[in-house]
mmCIF file with all atom_site columns, C-alpha atoms and ligand atoms in Angstrom:
data_model
loop_
_atom_site.group_PDB
_atom_site.id
_atom_site.type_symbol
_atom_site.label_atom_id
_atom_site.label_alt_id
_atom_site.label_comp_id
_atom_site.label_asym_id
_atom_site.label_entity_id
_atom_site.label_seq_id
_atom_site.pdbx_PDB_ins_code
_atom_site.Cartn_x
_atom_site.Cartn_y
_atom_site.Cartn_z
_atom_site.occupancy
_atom_site.B_iso_or_equiv
_atom_site.pdbx_formal_charge
_atom_site.auth_seq_id
_atom_site.auth_comp_id
_atom_site.auth_asym_id
_atom_site.auth_atom_id
_atom_site.pdbx_PDB_model_num
ATOM   1   C CA  . MET I 1 1   ? 22.036  -19.646 106.525 1.00 0.00 ? 1   MET I CA  1
ATOM   2   C CA  . GLU I 1 2   ? 20.917  -18.519 103.234 1.00 0.00 ? 2   GLU I CA  1
ATOM   3   C CA  . ILE I 1 3   ? 17.171  -19.175 102.583 1.00 0.00 ? 3   ILE I CA  1
ATOM   4   C CA  . THR I 1 4   ? 15.940  -19.204 98.675  1.00 0.00 ? 4   THR I CA  1
ATOM   5   C CA  . ILE I 1 5   ? 12.236  -18.673 97.612  1.00 0.00 ? 5   ILE I CA  1
ATOM   6   C CA  . GLU I 1 6   ? 10.855  -20.309 94.963  1.00 0.00 ? 6   GLU I CA  1
ATOM   7   C CA  . ASP I 1 7   ? 7.152   -20.914 93.350  1.00 0.00 ? 7   ASP I CA  1
ATOM   8   C CA  . LEU I 1 8   ? 5.440   -24.229 94.368  1.00 0.00 ? 8   LEU I CA  1
ATOM   9   C CA  . SER I 1 9   ? 5.248   -26.862 91.908  1.00 0.00 ? 9   SER I CA  1
ATOM   10  C CA  . ILE I 1 10  ? 3.041   -29.869 92.209  1.00 0.00 ? 10  ILE I CA  1
ATOM   11  C CA  . ARG I 1 11  ? 6.449   -32.089 92.330  1.00 0.00 ? 11  ARG I CA  1
ATOM   12  C CA  . MET I 1 12  ? 6.377   -30.778 95.966  1.00 0.00 ? 12  MET I CA  1
ATOM   13  C CA  . LEU I 1 13  ? 3.042   -32.220 97.148  1.00 0.00 ? 13  LEU I CA  1
ATOM   14  C CA  . ASP I 1 14  ? 4.337   -34.867 99.507  1.00 0.00 ? 14  ASP I CA  1
ATOM   15  C CA  . LYS I 1 15  ? 6.813   -32.441 101.250 1.00 0.00 ? 15  LYS I CA  1
ATOM   16  C CA  . LEU I 1 16  ? 4.094   -29.908 101.511 1.00 0.00 ? 16  LEU I CA  1
ATOM   17  C CA  . TYR I 1 17  ? 1.726   -32.231 103.128 1.00 0.00 ? 17  TYR I CA  1
ATOM   18  C CA  . GLU I 1 18  ? 4.540   -33.339 105.571 1.00 0.00 ? 18  GLU I CA  1
ATOM   19  C CA  . ILE I 1 19  ? 5.162   -29.832 106.834 1.00 0.00 ? 19  ILE I CA  1
ATOM   20  C CA  . GLU I 1 20  ? 1.234   -28.903 106.748 1.00 0.00 ? 20  GLU I CA  1
ATOM   21  C CA  . LYS I 1 21  ? 0.632   -31.770 109.532 1.00 0.00 ? 21  LYS I CA  1
ATOM   22  C CA  . GLN I 1 22  ? 3.915   -30.700 111.336 1.00 0.00 ? 22  GLN I CA  1
ATOM   23  C CA  . CYS I 1 23  ? 2.192   -27.079 111.472 1.00 0.00 ? 23  CYS I CA  1
ATOM   24  C CA  . PHE I 1 24  ? -1.426  -28.077 112.126 1.00 0.00 ? 24  PHE I CA  1
ATOM   25  C CA  . GLU I 1 25  ? -3.327  -30.420 113.851 1.00 0.00 ? 25  GLU I CA  1
ATOM   26  C CA  . LYS I 1 26  ? -7.388  -30.088 113.290 1.00 0.00 ? 26  LYS I CA  1
ATOM   27  C CA  . GLU I 1 27  ? -7.023  -27.431 110.445 1.00 0.00 ? 27  GLU I CA  1
ATOM   28  C CA  . ALA I 1 28  ? -4.398  -29.096 108.264 1.00 0.00 ? 28  ALA I CA  1
ATOM   29  C CA  . PHE I 1 29  ? -5.342  -28.879 104.595 1.00 0.00 ? 29  PHE I CA  1
ATOM   30  C CA  . THR I 1 30  ? -5.602  -32.317 103.074 1.00 0.00 ? 30  THR I CA  1
ATOM   31  C CA  . LYS I 1 31  ? -3.218  -33.332 100.383 1.00 0.00 ? 31  LYS I CA  1
ATOM   32  C CA  . GLN I 1 32  ? -5.840  -33.070 97.663  1.00 0.00 ? 32  GLN I CA  1
ATOM   33  C CA  . GLN I 1 33  ? -6.763  -29.661 99.228  1.00 0.00 ? 33  GLN I CA  1
ATOM   34  C CA  . ILE I 1 34  ? -2.858  -28.593 98.889  1.00 0.00 ? 34  ILE I CA  1
ATOM   35  C CA  . ALA I 1 35  ? -2.866  -30.026 95.071  1.00 0.00 ? 35  ALA I CA  1
ATOM   36  C CA  . TYR I 1 36  ? -5.881  -28.153 94.486  1.00 0.00 ? 36  TYR I CA  1
ATOM   37  C CA  . LEU I 1 37  ? -4.243  -24.756 95.551  1.00 0.00 ? 37  LEU I CA  1
ATOM   38  C CA  . VAL I 1 38  ? -0.713  -25.375 93.939  1.00 0.00 ? 38  VAL I CA  1
ATOM   39  C CA  . GLY I 1 39  ? -2.563  -25.883 90.452  1.00 0.00 ? 39  GLY I CA  1
ATOM   40  C CA  . ASP I 1 40  ? -5.199  -23.230 90.813  1.00 0.00 ? 40  ASP I CA  1
ATOM   41  C CA  . TYR I 1 41  ? -4.774  -20.183 88.398  1.00 0.00 ? 41  TYR I CA  1
ATOM   42  C CA  . ASN I 1 42  ? -5.800  -17.496 91.170  1.00 0.00 ? 42  ASN I CA  1
ATOM   43  C CA  . SER I 1 43  ? -3.205  -19.170 93.811  1.00 0.00 ? 43  SER I CA  1
ATOM   44  C CA  . ILE I 1 44  ? 0.053   -17.775 94.544  1.00 0.00 ? 44  ILE I CA  1
ATOM   45  C CA  . GLY I 1 45  ? 2.726   -20.231 96.462  1.00 0.00 ? 45  GLY I CA  1
ATOM   46  C CA  . LEU I 1 46  ? 5.995   -19.793 97.516  1.00 0.00 ? 46  LEU I CA  1
ATOM   47  C CA  . ALA I 1 47  ? 8.227   -22.337 99.014  1.00 0.00 ? 47  ALA I CA  1
ATOM   48  C CA  . ALA I 1 48  ? 11.238  -21.535 101.369 1.00 0.00 ? 48  ALA I CA  1
ATOM   49  C CA  . ARG I 1 49  ? 14.632  -23.441 100.730 1.00 0.00 ? 49  ARG I CA  1
ATOM   50  C CA  . VAL I 1 50  ? 17.502  -23.894 103.160 1.00 0.00 ? 50  VAL I CA  1
ATOM   51  C CA  . ASP I 1 51  ? 20.356  -26.245 101.724 1.00 0.00 ? 51  ASP I CA  1
ATOM   52  C CA  . SER I 1 52  ? 18.275  -27.322 99.169  1.00 0.00 ? 52  SER I CA  1
ATOM   53  C CA  . GLU I 1 53  ? 15.512  -28.589 101.706 1.00 0.00 ? 53  GLU I CA  1
ATOM   54  C CA  . ILE I 1 54  ? 12.152  -27.066 101.533 1.00 0.00 ? 54  ILE I CA  1
ATOM   55  C CA  . VAL I 1 55  ? 11.428  -25.825 104.983 1.00 0.00 ? 55  VAL I CA  1
ATOM   56  C CA  . GLY I 1 56  ? 8.442   -23.851 104.546 1.00 0.00 ? 56  GLY I CA  1
ATOM   57  C CA  . PHE I 1 57  ? 5.562   -22.627 102.459 1.00 0.00 ? 57  PHE I CA  1
ATOM   58  C CA  . ALA I 1 58  ? 2.693   -20.142 101.953 1.00 0.00 ? 58  ALA I CA  1
ATOM   59  C CA  . ILE I 1 59  ? -0.275  -19.970 99.704  1.00 0.00 ? 59  ILE I CA  1
ATOM   60  C CA  . ALA I 1 60  ? -2.282  -17.027 99.051  1.00 0.00 ? 60  ALA I CA  1
ATOM   61  C CA  . ARG I 1 61  ? -5.300  -16.530 96.470  1.00 0.00 ? 61  ARG I CA  1
ATOM   62  C CA  . VAL I 1 62  ? -6.339  -13.451 94.246  1.00 0.00 ? 62  VAL I CA  1
ATOM   63  C CA  . ASP I 1 63  ? -10.101 -12.794 94.953  1.00 0.00 ? 63  ASP I CA  1
ATOM   64  C CA  . ILE I 1 64  ? -12.522 -10.442 93.686  1.00 0.00 ? 64  ILE I CA  1
ATOM   65  C CA  . ARG I 1 65  ? -15.290 -8.821  95.413  1.00 0.00 ? 65  ARG I CA  1
ATOM   66  C CA  . ARG I 1 66  ? -17.353 -6.068  94.373  1.00 0.00 ? 66  ARG I CA  1
ATOM   67  C CA  . ASN I 1 67  ? -14.830 -5.094  91.560  1.00 0.00 ? 67  ASN I CA  1
ATOM   68  C CA  . MET I 1 68  ? -11.816 -5.132  94.191  1.00 0.00 ? 68  MET I CA  1
ATOM   69  C CA  . ARG I 1 69  ? -9.176  -7.137  93.913  1.00 0.00 ? 69  ARG I CA  1
ATOM   70  C CA  . PHE I 1 70  ? -7.601  -8.388  97.146  1.00 0.00 ? 70  PHE I CA  1
ATOM   71  C CA  . GLY I 1 71  ? -4.971  -10.999 98.371  1.00 0.00 ? 71  GLY I CA  1
ATOM   72  C CA  . HIS I 1 72  ? -6.022  -13.627 100.864 1.00 0.00 ? 72  HIS I CA  1
ATOM   73  C CA  . ILE I 1 73  ? -3.296  -15.620 102.991 1.00 0.00 ? 73  ILE I CA  1
ATOM   74  C CA  . LEU I 1 74  ? -4.612  -19.119 103.105 1.00 0.00 ? 74  LEU I CA  1
ATOM   75  C CA  . THR I 1 75  ? -1.620  -20.543 104.905 1.00 0.00 ? 75  THR I CA  1
ATOM   76  C CA  . VAL I 1 76  ? 1.748   -19.966 106.230 1.00 0.00 ? 76  VAL I CA  1
ATOM   77  C CA  . ASP I 1 77  ? 4.099   -23.182 107.200 1.00 0.00 ? 77  ASP I CA  1
ATOM   78  C CA  . VAL I 1 78  ? 7.288   -23.124 108.773 1.00 0.00 ? 78  VAL I CA  1
ATOM   79  C CA  . VAL I 1 79  ? 8.797   -26.471 109.898 1.00 0.00 ? 79  VAL I CA  1
ATOM   80  C CA  . PRO I 1 80  ? 9.710   -26.275 113.577 1.00 0.00 ? 80  PRO I CA  1
ATOM   81  C CA  . ALA I 1 81  ? 13.418  -26.407 113.300 1.00 0.00 ? 81  ALA I CA  1
ATOM   82  C CA  . TYR I 1 82  ? 13.705  -23.390 111.167 1.00 0.00 ? 82  TYR I CA  1
ATOM   83  C CA  . ARG I 1 83  ? 11.237  -20.908 113.122 1.00 0.00 ? 83  ARG I CA  1
ATOM   84  C CA  . ARG I 1 84  ? 12.501  -17.508 114.009 1.00 0.00 ? 84  ARG I CA  1
ATOM   85  C CA  . LYS I 1 85  ? 14.931  -17.362 111.284 1.00 0.00 ? 85  LYS I CA  1
ATOM   86  C CA  . GLY I 1 86  ? 12.980  -15.033 109.099 1.00 0.00 ? 86  GLY I CA  1
ATOM   87  C CA  . ILE I 1 87  ? 11.459  -17.537 106.892 1.00 0.00 ? 87  ILE I CA  1
ATOM   88  C CA  . ALA I 1 88  ? 7.754   -16.468 107.231 1.00 0.00 ? 88  ALA I CA  1
ATOM   89  C CA  . ARG I 1 89  ? 8.407   -12.916 106.836 1.00 0.00 ? 89  ARG I CA  1
ATOM   90  C CA  . LYS I 1 90  ? 10.269  -13.622 103.601 1.00 0.00 ? 90  LYS I CA  1
ATOM   91  C CA  . LEU I 1 91  ? 7.717   -15.788 102.157 1.00 0.00 ? 91  LEU I CA  1
ATOM   92  C CA  . LEU I 1 92  ? 4.715   -13.363 103.000 1.00 0.00 ? 92  LEU I CA  1
ATOM   93  C CA  . THR I 1 93  ? 6.692   -9.961  101.852 1.00 0.00 ? 93  THR I CA  1
ATOM   94  C CA  . GLN I 1 94  ? 7.386   -11.888 98.464  1.00 0.00 ? 94  GLN I CA  1
ATOM   95  C CA  . ILE I 1 95  ? 3.486   -12.734 98.380  1.00 0.00 ? 95  ILE I CA  1
ATOM   96  C CA  . GLU I 1 96  ? 2.377   -9.480  98.978  1.00 0.00 ? 96  GLU I CA  1
ATOM   97  C CA  . ASP I 1 97  ? 4.870   -8.257  96.349  1.00 0.00 ? 97  ASP I CA  1
ATOM   98  C CA  . ILE I 1 98  ? 3.402   -10.622 93.660  1.00 0.00 ? 98  ILE I CA  1
ATOM   99  C CA  . LEU I 1 99  ? -0.350  -9.919  94.885  1.00 0.00 ? 99  LEU I CA  1
ATOM   100 C CA  . GLY I 1 100 ? 0.501   -6.260  94.519  1.00 0.00 ? 100 GLY I CA  1
ATOM   101 C CA  . GLN I 1 101 ? 1.614   -6.917  90.724  1.00 0.00 ? 101 GLN I CA  1
ATOM   102 C CA  . LYS I 1 102 ? -1.461  -8.531  90.259  1.00 0.00 ? 102 LYS I CA  1
ATOM   103 C CA  . GLY I 1 103 ? -3.518  -5.743  91.360  1.00 0.00 ? 103 GLY I CA  1
ATOM   104 C CA  . ALA I 1 104 ? -4.588  -6.407  94.768  1.00 0.00 ? 104 ALA I CA  1
ATOM   105 C CA  . LYS I 1 105 ? -5.136  -3.369  96.912  1.00 0.00 ? 105 LYS I CA  1
ATOM   106 C CA  . GLU I 1 106 ? -5.009  -5.378  100.220 1.00 0.00 ? 106 GLU I CA  1
ATOM   107 C CA  . CYS I 1 107 ? -4.697  -8.420  101.771 1.00 0.00 ? 107 CYS I CA  1
ATOM   108 C CA  . ARG I 1 108 ? -6.671  -10.651 104.358 1.00 0.00 ? 108 ARG I CA  1
ATOM   109 C CA  . LEU I 1 109 ? -6.351  -13.686 106.365 1.00 0.00 ? 109 LEU I CA  1
ATOM   110 C CA  . GLU I 1 110 ? -8.153  -15.290 109.454 1.00 0.00 ? 110 GLU I CA  1
ATOM   111 C CA  . VAL I 1 111 ? -5.924  -16.534 112.282 1.00 0.00 ? 111 VAL I CA  1
ATOM   112 C CA  . ARG I 1 112 ? -6.792  -18.352 115.453 1.00 0.00 ? 112 ARG I CA  1
ATOM   113 C CA  . GLU I 1 113 ? -7.154  -15.877 118.263 1.00 0.00 ? 113 GLU I CA  1
ATOM   114 C CA  . ASN I 1 114 ? -4.349  -18.052 120.446 1.00 0.00 ? 114 ASN I CA  1
ATOM   115 C CA  . ASN I 1 115 ? -1.787  -18.015 117.620 1.00 0.00 ? 115 ASN I CA  1
ATOM   116 C CA  . ALA I 1 116 ? 0.683   -15.833 119.403 1.00 0.00 ? 116 ALA I CA  1
ATOM   117 C CA  . ALA I 1 117 ? 3.354   -16.593 116.838 1.00 0.00 ? 117 ALA I CA  1
ATOM   118 C CA  . ALA I 1 118 ? 1.332   -15.986 114.040 1.00 0.00 ? 118 ALA I CA  1
ATOM   119 C CA  . LEU I 1 119 ? -0.535  -12.870 115.627 1.00 0.00 ? 119 LEU I CA  1
ATOM   120 C CA  . SER I 1 120 ? 2.980   -11.417 116.180 1.00 0.00 ? 120 SER I CA  1
ATOM   121 C CA  . LEU I 1 121 ? 4.310   -12.222 113.001 1.00 0.00 ? 121 LEU I CA  1
ATOM   122 C CA  . TYR I 1 122 ? 1.076   -10.513 111.092 1.00 0.00 ? 122 TYR I CA  1
ATOM   123 C CA  . GLU I 1 123 ? 1.377   -7.509  113.597 1.00 0.00 ? 123 GLU I CA  1
ATOM   124 C CA  . LYS I 1 124 ? 4.997   -6.969  112.901 1.00 0.00 ? 124 LYS I CA  1
ATOM   125 C CA  . LEU I 1 125 ? 4.326   -7.068  108.885 1.00 0.00 ? 125 LEU I CA  1
ATOM   126 C CA  . GLY I 1 126 ? 1.670   -4.460  109.373 1.00 0.00 ? 126 GLY I CA  1
ATOM   127 C CA  . TYR I 1 127 ? -1.722  -6.310  109.609 1.00 0.00 ? 127 TYR I CA  1
ATOM   128 C CA  . LYS I 1 128 ? -4.513  -4.965  111.586 1.00 0.00 ? 128 LYS I CA  1
ATOM   129 C CA  . LYS I 1 129 ? -7.331  -6.934  113.756 1.00 0.00 ? 129 LYS I CA  1
ATOM   130 C CA  . VAL I 1 130 ? -10.452 -5.759  111.742 1.00 0.00 ? 130 VAL I CA  1
ATOM   131 C CA  . GLY I 1 131 ? -13.117 -8.449  113.301 1.00 0.00 ? 131 GLY I CA  1
ATOM   132 C CA  . LYS I 1 132 ? -13.445 -11.317 115.573 1.00 0.00 ? 132 LYS I CA  1
ATOM   133 C CA  . LEU I 1 133 ? -15.035 -14.435 113.801 1.00 0.00 ? 133 LEU I CA  1
ATOM   134 C CA  . GLU I 1 134 ? -16.674 -16.451 116.995 1.00 0.00 ? 134 GLU I CA  1
ATOM   135 C CA  . LYS I 1 135 ? -16.458 -20.175 116.993 1.00 0.00 ? 135 LYS I CA  1
ATOM   136 C CA  . TYR I 1 136 ? -14.316 -20.159 113.521 1.00 0.00 ? 136 TYR I CA  1
ATOM   137 C CA  . TYR I 1 137 ? -12.174 -22.842 114.334 1.00 0.00 ? 137 TYR I CA  1
ATOM   138 C CA  . GLY I 1 138 ? -14.757 -25.481 116.070 1.00 0.00 ? 138 GLY I CA  1
ATOM   139 C CA  . ASP I 1 139 ? -14.584 -24.158 119.323 1.00 0.00 ? 139 ASP I CA  1
ATOM   140 C CA  . ALA I 1 140 ? -11.775 -21.761 119.064 1.00 0.00 ? 140 ALA I CA  1
ATOM   141 C CA  . HIS I 1 141 ? -12.294 -18.015 118.178 1.00 0.00 ? 141 HIS I CA  1
ATOM   142 C CA  . GLY I 1 142 ? -10.516 -16.612 115.011 1.00 0.00 ? 142 GLY I CA  1
ATOM   143 C CA  . LEU I 1 143 ? -9.568  -13.008 114.240 1.00 0.00 ? 143 LEU I CA  1
ATOM   144 C CA  . TYR I 1 144 ? -9.795  -11.459 110.816 1.00 0.00 ? 144 TYR I CA  1
ATOM   145 C CA  . LEU I 1 145 ? -6.803  -9.255  109.880 1.00 0.00 ? 145 LEU I CA  1
ATOM   146 C CA  . ARG I 1 146 ? -6.160  -7.135  106.938 1.00 0.00 ? 146 ARG I CA  1
ATOM   147 C CA  . LYS I 1 147 ? -3.025  -5.137  105.375 1.00 0.00 ? 147 LYS I CA  1
ATOM   148 C CA  . ILE I 1 148 ? -3.445  -2.237  102.691 1.00 0.00 ? 148 ILE I CA  1
ATOM   149 C CA  . LEU I 1 149 ? -0.693  -3.115  100.214 1.00 0.00 ? 149 LEU I CA  1
HETATM 150 C C1  . COA C 2 .   ? 3.702   -18.580 112.297 1.00 0.00 ? 201 COA C C1  1
HETATM 151 C C2  . COA C 2 .   ? 4.887   -19.231 111.774 1.00 0.00 ? 201 COA C C2  1
HETATM 152 C C3  . COA C 2 .   ? 4.656   -19.397 110.294 1.00 0.00 ? 201 COA C C3  1
HETATM 153 C C4  . COA C 2 .   ? 6.044   -18.000 112.036 1.00 0.00 ? 201 COA C C4  1
HETATM 154 O O1  . COA C 2 .   ? 7.009   -18.275 111.122 1.00 0.00 ? 201 COA C O1  1
HETATM 155 P P1  . COA C 2 .   ? 8.454   -18.154 111.300 1.00 0.00 ? 201 COA C P1  1
HETATM 156 O O2  . COA C 2 .   ? 9.469   -18.292 110.153 1.00 0.00 ? 201 COA C O2  1
HETATM 157 O O3  . COA C 2 .   ? 9.212   -18.549 112.683 1.00 0.00 ? 201 COA C O3  1
HETATM 158 O O4  . COA C 2 .   ? 8.439   -16.481 111.576 1.00 0.00 ? 201 COA C O4  1
HETATM 159 P P2  . COA C 2 .   ? 9.746   -15.544 111.485 1.00 0.00 ? 201 COA C P2  1
HETATM 160 O O5  . COA C 2 .   ? 11.003  -15.980 111.933 1.00 0.00 ? 201 COA C O5  1
HETATM 161 O O6  . COA C 2 .   ? 9.783   -14.767 110.111 1.00 0.00 ? 201 COA C O6  1
HETATM 162 O O7  . COA C 2 .   ? 9.293   -14.207 112.209 1.00 0.00 ? 201 COA C O7  1
HETATM 163 C C5  . COA C 2 .   ? 8.845   -13.001 111.951 1.00 0.00 ? 201 COA C C5  1
HETATM 164 C C6  . COA C 2 .   ? 8.309   -12.334 113.389 1.00 0.00 ? 201 COA C C6  1
HETATM 165 O O8  . COA C 2 .   ? 7.192   -13.031 113.499 1.00 0.00 ? 201 COA C O8  1
HETATM 166 C C7  . COA C 2 .   ? 7.189   -12.867 115.190 1.00 0.00 ? 201 COA C C7  1
HETATM 167 N N1  . COA C 2 .   ? 7.002   -14.199 115.649 1.00 0.00 ? 201 COA C N1  1
HETATM 168 C C8  . COA C 2 .   ? 7.383   -15.369 115.063 1.00 0.00 ? 201 COA C C8  1
HETATM 169 N N2  . COA C 2 .   ? 7.229   -16.741 115.613 1.00 0.00 ? 201 COA C N2  1
HETATM 170 C C9  . COA C 2 .   ? 7.053   -15.991 117.019 1.00 0.00 ? 201 COA C C9  1
HETATM 171 C C10 . COA C 2 .   ? 6.740   -16.715 118.238 1.00 0.00 ? 201 COA C C10 1
HETATM 172 N N3  . COA C 2 .   ? 6.860   -18.099 118.429 1.00 0.00 ? 201 COA C N3  1
HETATM 173 N N4  . COA C 2 .   ? 6.378   -15.878 119.381 1.00 0.00 ? 201 COA C N4  1
HETATM 174 C C11 . COA C 2 .   ? 6.394   -14.550 119.442 1.00 0.00 ? 201 COA C C11 1
HETATM 175 N N5  . COA C 2 .   ? 6.707   -13.869 117.854 1.00 0.00 ? 201 COA C N5  1
HETATM 176 C C12 . COA C 2 .   ? 6.931   -14.571 116.912 1.00 0.00 ? 201 COA C C12 1
HETATM 177 C C13 . COA C 2 .   ? 8.267   -12.187 115.639 1.00 0.00 ? 201 COA C C13 1
HETATM 178 O O9  . COA C 2 .   ? 8.017   -10.935 115.899 1.00 0.00 ? 201 COA C O9  1
HETATM 179 C C14 . COA C 2 .   ? 9.288   -12.563 114.401 1.00 0.00 ? 201 COA C C14 1
HETATM 180 O O10 . COA C 2 .   ? 10.349  -11.430 114.502 1.00 0.00 ? 201 COA C O10 1
HETATM 181 P P3  . COA C 2 .   ? 11.676  -11.711 115.519 1.00 0.00 ? 201 COA C P3  1
HETATM 182 O O11 . COA C 2 .   ? 11.811  -12.969 115.111 1.00 0.00 ? 201 COA C O11 1
HETATM 183 O O12 . COA C 2 .   ? 12.624  -10.591 114.607 1.00 0.00 ? 201 COA C O12 1
HETATM 184 O O13 . COA C 2 .   ? 11.061  -11.325 116.822 1.00 0.00 ? 201 COA C O13 1
HETATM 185 C C15 . COA C 2 .   ? 5.517   -20.443 112.422 1.00 0.00 ? 201 COA C C15 1
HETATM 186 O O14 . COA C 2 .   ? 5.433   -20.476 113.782 1.00 0.00 ? 201 COA C O14 1
HETATM 187 C C16 . COA C 2 .   ? 4.389   -21.415 112.030 1.00 0.00 ? 201 COA C C16 1
HETATM 188 O O15 . COA C 2 .   ? 4.610   -22.579 110.944 1.00 0.00 ? 201 COA C O15 1
HETATM 189 N N6  . COA C 2 .   ? 3.535   -21.934 112.963 1.00 0.00 ? 201 COA C N6  1
HETATM 190 C C17 . COA C 2 .   ? 2.763   -22.905 112.761 1.00 0.00 ? 201 COA C C17 1
HETATM 191 C C18 . COA C 2 .   ? 1.735   -22.855 111.609 1.00 0.00 ? 201 COA C C18 1
HETATM 192 C C19 . COA C 2 .   ? 0.799   -21.345 111.551 1.00 0.00 ? 201 COA C C19 1
HETATM 193 O O16 . COA C 2 .   ? 0.494   -21.332 113.037 1.00 0.00 ? 201 COA C O16 1
HETATM 194 N N7  . COA C 2 .   ? 0.659   -20.570 110.688 1.00 0.00 ? 201 COA C N7  1
HETATM 195 C C20 . COA C 2 .   ? 0.216   -19.380 110.429 1.00 0.00 ? 201 COA C C20 1
HETATM 196 C C21 . COA C 2 .   ? -1.620  -19.791 110.402 1.00 0.00 ? 201 COA C C21 1
HETATM 197 S S1  . COA C 2 .   ? -2.465  -18.369 110.678 1.00 0.00 ? 201 COA C S1  1
#
């Protein structure tokens, strides 16, 4: 199975939204939010394709706080039929490379405390828990993770 990675394009919007809805229930980004992020100068968005089909995507932003530039992963989505094939790992690794090229010194993200698949993925990639986010997802708690790039 060959996985190819490419930049997100606004032409993919319908497909990205379809995937987002398959991956998240309450916390899914709206189509408008995805469109905004795809077009935002400070966003980095990558899509994964298998056999010409888009099967996953990830979006991060470059943020600056107290003069430090850091990456913030906003979403990582892989369609159910293509999970556990290394697609999220490939998307995140490439996003981190781009963040590093843009001068980010670390990468941060939030994840649901009970999202075992995502937590395992992030820990495998070297992210460490740095805090708990009480009721971050309505009634569910979140965790704040960080990785030095
Ligand atoms: C989380 C998600 C993005 C993982 O995507 P994926 O392409 O299946 O992940 P990968 O195949 O790259 O997995 C890399 C590693 O992550 C871990 N992992 C991924 N899915 C896992 C699962 N269901 N259970 C346990 N560990 C898992 C494993 O360590 C895996 O390595 P291995 O397969 O060699 O054991 C995918 O399950 C998904 O889209 N979930 C819904 C959306 C979501 O929760 N996104 C993250 C929000 S913060």
